[in-house]
Amino acid sequence: MFNAQSPQFYQIRLAGHLDRSWFSRFDNMVITYREPDGGETELSGFVADQSALHGLLIKIRDLNLTLIAVQHISEAVLDAWLAQQDAAKATLILQLCSRKKSP
């Protein structure tokens, strides 16, 4: 069951290819490029709760970035979703997951 008050995994797609200088604005998110020609940037990672998700979306708006999609990846399908990802990206996400779950 979805719990809005516990960390949830999200994939957020943005238009364009964000330069590495933007990365510090999205700490705790894995940032990858969906299309090598600069078509889309993808942010993936755990978001603490609904308030943090809204804060992240406000930050995207305030930075005048074009939001393409926000997808919640449930814990039940996270392993299958990770298996479909690039190995380096999956490793980064798994490291992020272990940090979020440790006390």
XYZ file of N, CA and C in Angstrom:
309
model
N 0.834 -1.175 0.000
C 0.000 0.000 0.000
C 0.886 1.249 0.000
N 0.490 2.244 -0.735
C 1.220 3.504 -0.841
C 1.091 4.284 0.459
N 2.231 4.677 1.015
C 2.241 5.467 2.243
C 2.867 6.817 1.926
N 2.069 7.863 1.893
C 2.534 9.199 1.510
C 3.543 9.773 2.493
N 3.659 9.189 3.683
C 4.565 9.729 4.689
C 5.878 8.959 4.801
N 6.104 7.962 3.960
C 7.368 7.236 3.984
C 8.095 7.465 2.659
N 9.430 7.292 2.636
C 10.166 7.520 1.392
C 9.630 6.658 0.252
N 9.455 7.285 -0.886
C 8.953 6.605 -2.079
C 9.916 6.888 -3.230
N 10.005 5.944 -4.157
C 10.919 6.083 -5.293
C 10.191 6.746 -6.462
N 10.842 7.743 -7.047
C 10.262 8.467 -8.180
C 11.260 8.586 -9.318
N 10.716 8.616 -10.506
C 11.468 8.910 -11.721
C 10.826 10.173 -12.300
N 11.639 11.208 -12.475
C 11.142 12.488 -12.982
C 11.886 12.808 -14.266
N 11.145 13.043 -15.335
C 11.752 13.351 -16.631
C 11.593 14.830 -16.939
N 12.707 15.434 -17.382
C 12.746 16.848 -17.734
C 13.192 17.005 -19.180
N 12.693 18.028 -19.846
C 13.111 18.306 -21.218
C 14.515 18.888 -21.202
N 15.306 18.492 -22.170
C 16.653 19.038 -22.319
C 17.700 18.238 -21.574
N 18.926 18.624 -21.794
C 20.084 17.949 -21.234
C 20.707 18.892 -20.208
N 20.431 18.671 -18.927
C 20.962 19.546 -17.887
C 22.469 19.386 -17.772
N 23.166 20.490 -17.714
C 24.606 20.514 -17.517
C 24.929 19.999 -16.115
N 26.126 19.461 -15.931
C 26.521 18.917 -14.622
C 26.470 19.963 -13.506
N 26.559 21.233 -13.852
C 26.507 22.280 -12.826
C 25.152 22.310 -12.104
N 24.133 21.714 -12.686
C 22.797 21.662 -12.077
C 22.680 20.544 -11.037
N 23.602 19.578 -11.076
C 23.450 18.376 -10.266
C 23.335 18.659 -8.773
N 24.053 19.641 -8.270
C 24.022 19.923 -6.832
C 22.640 20.399 -6.372
N 21.826 20.855 -7.294
C 20.475 21.320 -6.936
C 19.510 20.161 -6.688
N 19.926 18.973 -7.111
C 19.064 17.798 -6.975
C 19.798 16.704 -6.209
N 20.292 17.035 -5.010
C 21.015 16.060 -4.209
C 20.117 14.875 -3.874
N 20.740 13.744 -3.678
C 20.052 12.481 -3.390
C 19.253 11.936 -4.564
N 19.440 12.496 -5.744
C 18.792 11.966 -6.943
C 19.887 11.533 -7.921
N 19.657 10.422 -8.606
C 20.563 9.985 -9.664
C 20.115 10.687 -10.935
N 21.048 11.343 -11.606
C 20.715 12.108 -12.806
C 21.347 11.437 -14.011
N 20.508 11.088 -14.973
C 20.978 10.452 -16.201
C 20.303 11.107 -17.398
N 20.833 10.787 -18.555
C 20.281 11.331 -19.798
C 19.596 10.209 -20.558
N 18.328 10.400 -20.856
C 17.558 9.380 -21.574
C 17.942 9.316 -23.037
N 18.270 10.451 -23.608
C 18.634 10.500 -25.018
C 19.965 11.229 -25.121
N 20.988 10.589 -25.722
C 22.316 11.191 -25.756
C 22.387 12.526 -26.495
N 21.437 12.808 -27.358
C 21.463 14.058 -28.122
C 20.928 15.240 -27.319
N 20.657 15.043 -26.039
C 20.197 16.139 -25.194
C 18.699 16.261 -25.102
N 17.984 15.216 -25.475
C 16.534 15.280 -25.473
C 15.884 15.342 -24.110
N 16.343 14.512 -23.163
C 15.706 14.466 -21.847
C 16.720 14.161 -20.754
N 16.454 14.708 -19.581
C 17.221 14.395 -18.378
C 16.266 13.686 -17.424
N 16.788 12.678 -16.734
C 15.961 11.897 -15.822
C 16.538 11.975 -14.410
N 15.691 12.288 -13.455
C 16.052 12.268 -12.039
C 15.397 11.031 -11.435
N 16.167 10.209 -10.721
C 15.619 9.000 -10.102
C 16.099 8.915 -8.665
N 15.197 8.546 -7.773
C 15.613 8.359 -6.396
C 14.461 8.419 -5.418
N 14.803 8.202 -4.153
C 13.801 8.243 -3.102
C 13.512 9.682 -2.703
N 12.254 9.956 -2.476
C 11.795 11.256 -1.987
C 11.152 10.982 -0.629
N 11.530 11.773 0.363
C 11.155 11.494 1.758
C 9.655 11.349 1.987
N 8.862 12.256 1.418
C 7.415 12.227 1.624
C 6.760 13.149 0.598
N 5.453 13.315 0.692
C 4.734 14.148 -0.276
C 5.185 15.605 -0.218
N 5.497 16.084 0.964
C 5.968 17.455 1.101
C 7.283 17.655 0.344
N 8.189 16.697 0.470
C 9.470 16.771 -0.242
C 9.264 16.668 -1.751
N 8.309 15.851 -2.178
C 8.011 15.742 -3.607
C 7.503 17.079 -4.144
N 6.600 17.694 -3.409
C 6.089 19.008 -3.830
C 7.217 20.036 -3.870
N 8.123 19.970 -2.890
C 9.269 20.874 -2.880
C 10.159 20.685 -4.093
N 10.366 19.428 -4.478
C 11.171 19.121 -5.660
C 10.501 19.653 -6.928
N 9.195 19.476 -7.025
C 8.461 19.972 -8.196
C 8.458 21.503 -8.242
N 8.384 22.140 -7.086
C 8.456 23.606 -7.035
C 9.840 24.075 -7.485
N 10.885 23.352 -7.056
C 12.244 23.700 -7.470
C 12.371 23.606 -8.991
N 11.816 22.551 -9.574
C 11.850 22.381 -11.033
C 11.144 23.554 -11.708
N 9.994 23.935 -11.178
C 9.255 25.077 -11.723
C 10.049 26.369 -11.578
N 10.601 26.607 -10.388
C 11.342 27.840 -10.130
C 12.593 27.959 -10.997
N 13.173 26.821 -11.374
C 14.348 26.829 -12.248
C 13.955 26.911 -13.722
N 12.651 27.021 -13.965
C 12.109 27.141 -15.317
C 12.462 25.938 -16.199
N 12.459 24.752 -15.585
C 12.714 23.523 -16.326
C 11.380 22.955 -16.791
N 11.396 22.310 -17.940
C 10.168 21.744 -18.487
C 9.980 20.319 -17.975
N 8.921 20.112 -17.213
C 8.588 18.806 -16.656
C 7.855 17.985 -17.710
N 8.362 16.779 -17.967
C 7.719 15.889 -18.935
C 6.855 14.858 -18.218
N 7.408 14.248 -17.153
C 6.658 13.196 -16.465
C 7.184 12.991 -15.052
N 6.288 12.560 -14.174
C 6.631 12.132 -12.820
C 6.029 10.745 -12.664
N 6.878 9.767 -12.340
C 6.382 8.399 -12.199
C 6.793 7.844 -10.840
N 5.806 7.383 -10.095
C 6.067 6.695 -8.832
C 6.393 5.246 -9.169
N 7.508 4.743 -8.648
C 7.886 3.339 -8.847
C 7.689 2.650 -7.499
N 6.686 1.792 -7.413
C 6.379 1.143 -6.133
C 7.482 0.163 -5.754
N 7.609 -0.077 -4.457
C 8.615 -1.010 -3.976
C 8.412 -2.401 -4.567
N 7.169 -2.751 -4.834
C 6.851 -4.071 -5.381
C 7.453 -4.284 -6.766
N 7.614 -3.222 -7.537
C 8.149 -3.369 -8.902
C 9.527 -2.728 -9.068
N 10.106 -2.208 -7.978
C 11.395 -1.519 -8.076
C 12.500 -2.433 -8.597
N 12.575 -3.677 -8.125
C 13.616 -4.596 -8.595
C 13.503 -4.857 -10.090
N 12.293 -5.072 -10.574
C 12.091 -5.301 -12.012
C 12.453 -4.050 -12.802
N 12.098 -2.886 -12.275
C 12.422 -1.625 -12.944
C 13.934 -1.441 -13.020
N 14.647 -1.737 -11.907
C 16.104 -1.616 -11.888
C 16.759 -2.541 -12.904
N 16.202 -3.739 -13.078
C 16.760 -4.697 -14.033
C 16.709 -4.171 -15.463
N 15.808 -3.257 -15.748
C 15.676 -2.696 -17.094
C 16.618 -1.516 -17.327
N 17.269 -1.039 -16.278
C 18.107 0.151 -16.386
C 19.541 -0.213 -16.752
N 20.278 0.771 -17.206
C 21.706 0.660 -17.454
C 22.390 0.218 -16.153
N 23.422 -0.633 -16.253
C 24.079 -1.186 -15.063
C 24.648 -0.101 -14.149
N 25.282 0.913 -14.707
C 25.863 1.983 -13.884
C 24.773 2.755 -13.152
N 23.676 3.028 -13.849
C 22.566 3.749 -13.228
C 21.949 2.905 -12.117
N 21.755 1.625 -12.373
C 21.168 0.739 -11.369
C 22.050 0.678 -10.122
N 23.378 0.642 -10.308
C 24.303 0.619 -9.176
C 24.169 1.882 -8.337
N 24.109 3.045 -8.993
C 23.938 4.308 -8.268
C 22.631 4.323 -7.488
N 21.574 3.841 -8.108
C 20.268 3.831 -7.448
C 20.284 2.886 -6.250
N 20.906 1.722 -6.401
C 20.983 0.781 -5.283
C 21.780 1.374 -4.123
N 22.853 2.111 -4.428
C 23.615 2.784 -3.372
C 22.741 3.813 -2.671
N 21.979 4.541 -3.444
C 21.066 5.537 -2.890
C 20.020 4.860 -2.006
N 19.508 3.721 -2.464
C 18.506 2.975 -1.692
C 19.080 2.543 -0.351
N 20.306 2.053 -0.337
C 20.888 1.578 0.917
C 21.119 2.733 1.881
N 21.451 3.921 1.378
C 21.607 5.089 2.250
C 20.273 5.504 2.844
N 19.212 5.427 2.061
C 17.897 5.859 2.535
C 17.331 4.903 3.575
N 17.696 3.622 3.477
C 17.109 2.639 4.385
C 17.923 2.440 5.654
N 19.173 2.949 5.667
C 19.972 2.775 6.876
C 19.581 3.818 7.922
N 19.706 3.466 9.212
C 19.256 4.366 10.287
C 20.088 5.617 10.413
